[in-house]
Amino acid sequence: MLPTHEYANDLILFALIVDCGSFSKAAETAGITSSVVSKRIGRLEKSLGARLLYRTTRSLTLTENGQSLYHQAKEIGAQIQQALNVVSEKSDELTGVIRMSVPTISGELLLSESVAEFCARHPNLKVEMRLENRFVDLVNEGIDLAIRTGTLPDSSLIARPILDSRWVIVCSPGYLQQHPEPHSADDLLQHNCLTYTYQESGTDNWLMKQPGSSKIYELQVNGNLSANNARAIRKAVIGGYGIAMVPRCMVYEDLQDGKLVEILAGHCGKVLGIYAVYPYTRNLPLKTRLLIEHIIASYQSISHYF
């Protein structure tokens, strides 16, 4: 017989498999490997002495026992969520430390104030926030939560999508007074393109597309300045020294104020997802879960920046 808490975890995983329609999608959602999913469902079936699923390479089919158990498993999951919600109502009692890593742009634009607001609501809680653009090793560096932009190669982590960050191609009005405005991607090859290098993907190869098309291609641009600091590139572009492809959120207010103008609208093909990422755990600490919800709400409140 399995311990009660392991029964509950495996039942919730079983319901997730049925909802996702496959072991691989359930594994991706839970942030674990497909082999772990198979092992836990096999353990559950052995403990119950009953087959729950018929699995082929293309589909999953519930047995009669599986169909009955699925409804009970869903109810267990709902009851657990209800219990967590009850605790959430007493969230003013949060204590301890949360260590988090965030990108520099999001940290300066939004997260510093958002996290400070969260700490003010919970005075017994401390958040240690690091602003950095590298992909930190959450487990080995003791990080409880990271906000990441871009691809997520580590499948052992759980990632909650927040929103997509769209990039734009910009320059200053003064630059356009001195240089002809580009009307095609190839026109960029005749301009000084300042490049923002960040994480491992900083490059002179700009991701482009034709307006109305979803096909992305690379254009190798040329320029006399590159920097791994977004604010440095922004100041150089505002100064009229070149053209840059940057996250829209970084220059949203500059575009509104007329300090910068977007050029080649619809030609920029770069869009990166923003995620809240944390190590897989059966029971995510309440303080971390509530901070994630607060951060997601903060992003959504200024989604027009992105």
CSV table of C-alpha atoms in Angstrom, one decimal:
chain,number,residue,atom,x,y,z
A,1,MET,CA,0.0,0.0,0.0
A,2,LEU,CA,1.2,3.5,-0.8
A,3,PRO,CA,1.3,6.2,1.9
A,4,THR,CA,-1.8,8.4,1.7
A,5,HIS,CA,0.1,11.5,0.5
A,6,GLU,CA,1.7,9.5,-2.4
A,7,TYR,CA,-1.8,8.2,-3.4
A,8,ALA,CA,-3.0,11.8,-3.6
A,9,ASN,CA,0.0,12.9,-5.7
A,10,ASP,CA,-0.4,10.0,-8.1
A,11,LEU,CA,-4.1,10.4,-8.4
A,12,ILE,CA,-3.7,14.1,-9.3
A,13,LEU,CA,-1.1,13.1,-11.9
A,14,PHE,CA,-3.4,10.5,-13.3
A,15,ALA,CA,-6.1,13.1,-13.7
A,16,LEU,CA,-3.6,15.4,-15.4
A,17,ILE,CA,-2.7,12.7,-17.9
A,18,VAL,CA,-6.4,12.2,-18.8
A,19,ASP,CA,-6.8,16.0,-19.2
A,20,CYS,CA,-3.7,16.4,-21.3
A,21,GLY,CA,-4.4,13.3,-23.4
A,22,SER,CA,-0.9,12.0,-23.3
A,23,PHE,CA,1.9,11.1,-20.9
A,24,SER,CA,4.4,13.5,-22.7
A,25,LYS,CA,2.1,16.5,-22.4
A,26,ALA,CA,1.3,15.7,-18.8
A,27,ALA,CA,5.0,15.4,-18.1
A,28,GLU,CA,5.7,18.8,-19.7
A,29,THR,CA,2.9,20.4,-17.7
A,30,ALA,CA,4.1,18.9,-14.4
A,31,GLY,CA,7.8,19.6,-15.2
A,32,ILE,CA,8.9,16.0,-14.9
A,33,THR,CA,10.0,13.4,-17.4
A,34,SER,CA,7.7,11.0,-19.2
A,35,SER,CA,9.5,8.1,-17.6
A,36,VAL,CA,8.7,9.4,-14.2
A,37,VAL,CA,5.0,9.8,-15.2
A,38,SER,CA,5.0,6.1,-16.5
A,39,LYS,CA,6.6,4.9,-13.3
A,40,ARG,CA,4.2,6.7,-11.0
A,41,ILE,CA,1.1,5.5,-12.9
A,42,GLY,CA,2.5,2.0,-13.0
A,43,ARG,CA,3.0,2.2,-9.2
A,44,LEU,CA,-0.6,3.4,-8.8
A,45,GLU,CA,-2.0,0.6,-10.9
A,46,LYS,CA,0.0,-2.0,-9.0
A,47,SER,CA,-1.1,-0.7,-5.6
A,48,LEU,CA,-4.8,-0.6,-6.7
A,49,GLY,CA,-4.5,-4.0,-8.5
A,50,ALA,CA,-6.4,-2.5,-11.5
A,51,ARG,CA,-5.5,-1.3,-15.0
A,52,LEU,CA,-6.5,2.3,-15.4
A,53,LEU,CA,-5.3,3.2,-18.9
A,54,TYR,CA,-4.8,1.5,-22.3
A,55,ARG,CA,-1.9,3.3,-23.9
A,56,THR,CA,-0.8,3.2,-27.6
A,57,THR,CA,1.6,5.4,-29.5
A,58,ARG,CA,-1.3,7.6,-30.7
A,59,SER,CA,-3.9,7.6,-28.0
A,60,LEU,CA,-4.9,7.0,-24.4
A,61,THR,CA,-8.1,5.1,-23.5
A,62,LEU,CA,-9.5,4.9,-20.0
A,63,THR,CA,-10.6,1.5,-18.7
A,64,GLU,CA,-13.9,1.2,-16.8
A,65,ASN,CA,-11.9,1.4,-13.5
A,66,GLY,CA,-9.9,4.4,-14.9
A,67,GLN,CA,-13.1,6.2,-15.8
A,68,SER,CA,-14.5,5.9,-12.3
A,69,LEU,CA,-11.2,6.8,-10.7
A,70,TYR,CA,-10.8,9.9,-12.9
A,71,HIS,CA,-13.8,11.7,-11.4
A,72,GLN,CA,-12.6,10.9,-7.9
A,73,ALA,CA,-9.1,12.1,-8.7
A,74,LYS,CA,-10.5,15.4,-10.1
A,75,GLU,CA,-12.5,15.9,-6.9
A,76,ILE,CA,-9.4,15.3,-4.8
A,77,GLY,CA,-7.5,17.9,-6.8
A,78,ALA,CA,-10.3,20.4,-6.4
A,79,GLN,CA,-10.4,19.8,-2.7
A,80,ILE,CA,-6.7,20.4,-2.4
A,81,GLN,CA,-6.9,23.6,-4.3
A,82,GLN,CA,-9.8,24.7,-2.1
A,83,ALA,CA,-7.7,24.1,1.0
A,84,LEU,CA,-4.9,26.1,-0.5
A,85,ASN,CA,-7.2,29.0,-1.2
A,86,VAL,CA,-8.4,29.0,2.4
A,87,VAL,CA,-4.8,29.3,3.5
A,88,SER,CA,-4.3,32.1,0.9
A,89,GLU,CA,-6.9,34.2,2.7
A,90,LYS,CA,-4.5,34.3,5.6
A,91,SER,CA,-1.5,35.2,3.5
A,92,ASP,CA,-0.6,38.1,5.8
A,93,GLU,CA,1.2,35.5,7.9
A,94,LEU,CA,3.8,34.8,5.2
A,95,THR,CA,7.4,34.6,6.5
A,96,GLY,CA,10.8,33.6,5.4
A,97,VAL,CA,13.0,34.4,2.4
A,98,ILE,CA,12.4,34.1,-1.4
A,99,ARG,CA,15.4,34.2,-3.6
A,100,MET,CA,14.7,35.2,-7.2
A,101,SER,CA,16.5,36.1,-10.4
A,102,VAL,CA,15.0,38.5,-13.0
A,103,PRO,CA,16.1,40.1,-16.3
A,104,THR,CA,17.5,43.6,-16.0
A,105,ILE,CA,14.9,45.2,-18.3
A,106,SER,CA,11.9,43.7,-16.4
A,107,GLY,CA,13.6,44.3,-13.1
A,108,GLU,CA,14.0,48.0,-13.8
A,109,LEU,CA,10.7,48.5,-15.6
A,110,LEU,CA,8.3,46.6,-13.4
A,111,LEU,CA,9.6,44.0,-11.0
A,112,SER,CA,11.5,46.1,-8.5
A,113,GLU,CA,8.4,48.1,-7.6
A,114,SER,CA,6.0,45.1,-7.9
A,115,VAL,CA,8.1,43.0,-5.6
A,116,ALA,CA,8.6,45.8,-3.1
A,117,GLU,CA,4.8,46.3,-3.0
A,118,PHE,CA,4.4,42.5,-2.3
A,119,CYS,CA,6.9,42.8,0.6
A,120,ALA,CA,5.1,45.8,2.0
A,121,ARG,CA,1.9,43.7,2.2
A,122,HIS,CA,3.8,40.9,4.0
A,123,PRO,CA,6.3,42.6,6.3
A,124,ASN,CA,7.6,39.3,7.7
A,125,LEU,CA,8.7,38.2,4.3
A,126,LYS,CA,12.0,39.1,2.6
A,127,VAL,CA,12.7,38.8,-1.1
A,128,GLU,CA,16.3,38.7,-2.4
A,129,MET,CA,16.1,39.8,-6.0
A,130,ARG,CA,19.0,39.5,-8.5
A,131,LEU,CA,18.9,41.4,-11.8
A,132,GLU,CA,20.8,39.5,-14.4
A,133,ASN,CA,20.4,38.3,-17.9
A,134,ARG,CA,22.1,34.9,-17.7
A,135,PHE,CA,20.1,31.7,-17.3
A,136,VAL,CA,20.9,30.8,-13.7
A,137,ASP,CA,21.0,27.3,-12.4
A,138,LEU,CA,18.0,27.5,-10.0
A,139,VAL,CA,18.7,24.3,-8.1
A,140,ASN,CA,22.4,24.6,-7.7
A,141,GLU,CA,22.3,28.3,-6.9
A,142,GLY,CA,19.4,28.0,-4.4
A,143,ILE,CA,17.0,30.2,-6.4
A,144,ASP,CA,13.3,29.8,-5.6
A,145,LEU,CA,11.9,31.7,-8.6
A,146,ALA,CA,13.2,33.2,-11.8
A,147,ILE,CA,11.6,35.4,-14.4
A,148,ARG,CA,12.9,34.3,-17.8
A,149,THR,CA,12.6,35.7,-21.3
A,150,GLY,CA,13.2,33.4,-24.3
A,151,THR,CA,13.5,29.6,-24.7
A,152,LEU,CA,13.4,27.3,-21.7
A,153,PRO,CA,15.8,24.4,-22.3
A,154,ASP,CA,15.7,22.9,-18.8
A,155,SER,CA,12.8,20.5,-18.7
A,156,SER,CA,13.2,19.8,-15.0
A,157,LEU,CA,11.8,23.2,-14.2
A,158,ILE,CA,8.1,24.3,-14.2
A,159,ALA,CA,7.4,27.4,-16.3
A,160,ARG,CA,4.2,29.5,-16.1
A,161,PRO,CA,3.7,31.7,-19.2
A,162,ILE,CA,3.1,35.3,-18.3
A,163,LEU,CA,3.0,37.1,-21.7
A,164,ASP,CA,4.9,37.6,-25.0
A,165,SER,CA,7.5,40.3,-25.4
A,166,ARG,CA,7.4,41.8,-28.9
A,167,TRP,CA,10.5,43.5,-30.2
A,168,VAL,CA,10.6,46.6,-32.5
A,169,ILE,CA,13.1,48.4,-34.8
A,170,VAL,CA,13.6,52.0,-33.7
A,171,CYS,CA,15.6,55.1,-34.3
A,172,SER,CA,15.4,58.8,-33.3
A,173,PRO,CA,13.7,61.5,-35.4
A,174,GLY,CA,17.1,63.2,-35.6
A,175,TYR,CA,18.6,60.1,-37.2
A,176,LEU,CA,16.0,60.1,-40.0
A,177,GLN,CA,16.8,63.8,-40.7
A,178,GLN,CA,20.4,62.7,-41.5
A,179,HIS,CA,19.7,59.3,-43.2
A,180,PRO,CA,17.0,58.0,-45.6
A,181,GLU,CA,14.3,56.0,-43.8
A,182,PRO,CA,14.5,52.2,-44.5
A,183,HIS,CA,11.5,50.8,-46.3
A,184,SER,CA,12.6,47.2,-46.6
A,185,ALA,CA,14.7,44.9,-44.5
A,186,ASP,CA,17.5,45.0,-47.1
A,187,ASP,CA,17.7,48.8,-46.6
A,188,LEU,CA,19.0,48.1,-43.1
A,189,LEU,CA,22.2,46.9,-44.6
A,190,GLN,CA,23.0,50.5,-45.5
A,191,HIS,CA,22.5,51.7,-41.9
A,192,ASN,CA,24.4,51.7,-38.6
A,193,CYS,CA,22.6,49.0,-36.6
A,194,LEU,CA,23.4,49.0,-32.9
A,195,THR,CA,23.0,45.6,-31.4
A,196,TYR,CA,21.8,44.7,-27.9
A,197,THR,CA,23.6,41.5,-26.8
A,198,TYR,CA,22.1,39.6,-24.0
A,199,GLN,CA,22.2,36.1,-22.6
A,200,GLU,CA,23.6,33.6,-25.2
A,201,SER,CA,21.5,35.0,-28.0
A,202,GLY,CA,23.1,38.4,-28.6
A,203,THR,CA,23.9,38.6,-32.3
A,204,ASP,CA,24.1,40.7,-35.4
A,205,ASN,CA,21.5,38.4,-37.0
A,206,TRP,CA,18.2,40.1,-36.6
A,207,LEU,CA,15.0,38.1,-36.9
A,208,MET,CA,12.8,39.5,-39.6
A,209,LYS,CA,9.6,38.7,-41.5
A,210,GLN,CA,7.4,40.1,-44.3
A,211,PRO,CA,4.4,41.9,-42.9
A,212,GLY,CA,1.5,39.5,-42.7
A,213,SER,CA,3.7,36.5,-42.9
A,214,SER,CA,4.7,34.1,-40.1
A,215,LYS,CA,7.9,32.9,-41.8
A,216,ILE,CA,11.0,34.2,-39.9
A,217,TYR,CA,14.4,34.7,-41.4
A,218,GLU,CA,17.7,36.1,-40.3
A,219,LEU,CA,19.3,39.3,-41.6
A,220,GLN,CA,22.9,40.0,-40.7
A,221,VAL,CA,23.2,43.7,-40.0
A,222,ASN,CA,26.3,45.8,-39.4
A,223,GLY,CA,27.0,48.5,-36.9
A,224,ASN,CA,29.8,50.1,-34.8
A,225,LEU,CA,28.4,49.5,-31.3
A,226,SER,CA,27.1,46.5,-29.4
A,227,ALA,CA,26.4,46.3,-25.7
A,228,ASN,CA,24.9,43.8,-23.3
A,229,ASN,CA,23.2,46.6,-21.4
A,230,ALA,CA,19.8,47.7,-22.7
A,231,ARG,CA,20.0,51.2,-21.3
A,232,ALA,CA,23.3,51.8,-23.0
A,233,ILE,CA,21.8,50.9,-26.4
A,234,ARG,CA,18.7,53.0,-25.7
A,235,LYS,CA,20.7,56.1,-24.9
A,236,ALA,CA,22.8,55.7,-28.1
A,237,VAL,CA,19.7,55.3,-30.3
A,238,ILE,CA,18.0,58.3,-28.7
A,239,GLY,CA,21.2,60.3,-29.3
A,240,GLY,CA,20.8,59.6,-33.1
A,241,TYR,CA,23.7,57.3,-33.5
A,242,GLY,CA,22.0,54.4,-35.2
A,243,ILE,CA,19.1,52.0,-35.5
A,244,ALA,CA,18.3,49.2,-33.0
A,245,MET,CA,16.1,46.2,-32.5
A,246,VAL,CA,15.0,46.2,-28.9
A,247,PRO,CA,12.1,44.9,-26.6
A,248,ARG,CA,9.1,47.2,-27.1
A,249,CYS,CA,8.6,47.5,-23.4
A,250,MET,CA,12.0,49.1,-23.0
A,251,VAL,CA,11.2,52.0,-25.4
A,252,TYR,CA,7.4,52.2,-25.0
A,253,GLU,CA,7.5,55.5,-23.2
A,254,ASP,CA,10.1,56.9,-25.6
A,255,LEU,CA,7.8,56.0,-28.5
A,256,GLN,CA,4.9,57.8,-26.8
A,257,ASP,CA,7.0,60.9,-26.1
A,258,GLY,CA,8.4,61.0,-29.6
A,259,LYS,CA,12.0,60.5,-28.6
A,260,LEU,CA,12.1,57.4,-30.8
A,261,VAL,CA,10.1,56.2,-33.8
A,262,GLU,CA,9.3,52.7,-34.9
A,263,ILE,CA,10.5,51.9,-38.4
A,264,LEU,CA,9.7,48.9,-40.6
A,265,ALA,CA,6.6,48.1,-38.6
A,266,GLY,CA,5.5,44.6,-39.2
A,267,HIS,CA,9.0,43.5,-40.3
A,268,CYS,CA,10.5,42.6,-36.9
A,269,GLY,CA,10.1,38.9,-36.3
A,270,LYS,CA,11.4,38.7,-32.8
A,271,VAL,CA,8.9,37.7,-30.1
A,272,LEU,CA,10.0,36.1,-26.8
A,273,GLY,CA,7.9,34.5,-24.1
A,274,ILE,CA,8.2,35.7,-20.5
A,275,TYR,CA,7.8,33.0,-17.9
A,276,ALA,CA,7.8,32.5,-14.2
A,277,VAL,CA,10.1,29.5,-13.6
A,278,TYR,CA,10.7,27.4,-10.5
A,279,PRO,CA,12.1,24.0,-9.6
A,280,TYR,CA,9.6,21.1,-9.7
A,281,THR,CA,8.1,20.5,-6.3
A,282,ARG,CA,4.9,18.6,-5.3
A,283,ASN,CA,4.0,21.4,-2.9
A,284,LEU,CA,5.0,24.9,-4.1
A,285,PRO,CA,5.4,27.1,-1.0
A,286,LEU,CA,2.5,29.4,-0.5
A,287,LYS,CA,4.7,32.5,-0.4
A,288,THR,CA,6.2,31.6,-3.8
A,289,ARG,CA,2.9,30.9,-5.3
A,290,LEU,CA,1.4,34.2,-4.1
A,291,LEU,CA,4.4,36.1,-5.3
A,292,ILE,CA,4.1,34.5,-8.8
A,293,GLU,CA,0.4,35.5,-8.9
A,294,HIS,CA,1.3,39.1,-7.9
A,295,ILE,CA,4.0,39.3,-10.6
A,296,ILE,CA,1.7,37.9,-13.3
A,297,ALA,CA,-0.9,40.5,-12.4
A,298,SER,CA,1.7,43.3,-12.5
A,299,TYR,CA,2.8,42.3,-16.0
A,300,GLN,CA,-0.8,42.1,-17.2
A,301,SER,CA,-1.5,45.5,-15.8
A,302,ILE,CA,1.0,47.0,-18.3
A,303,SER,CA,0.6,44.5,-21.1
A,304,HIS,CA,0.3,47.3,-23.6
A,305,TYR,CA,4.0,48.0,-23.1
A,306,PHE,CA,4.8,44.7,-24.6
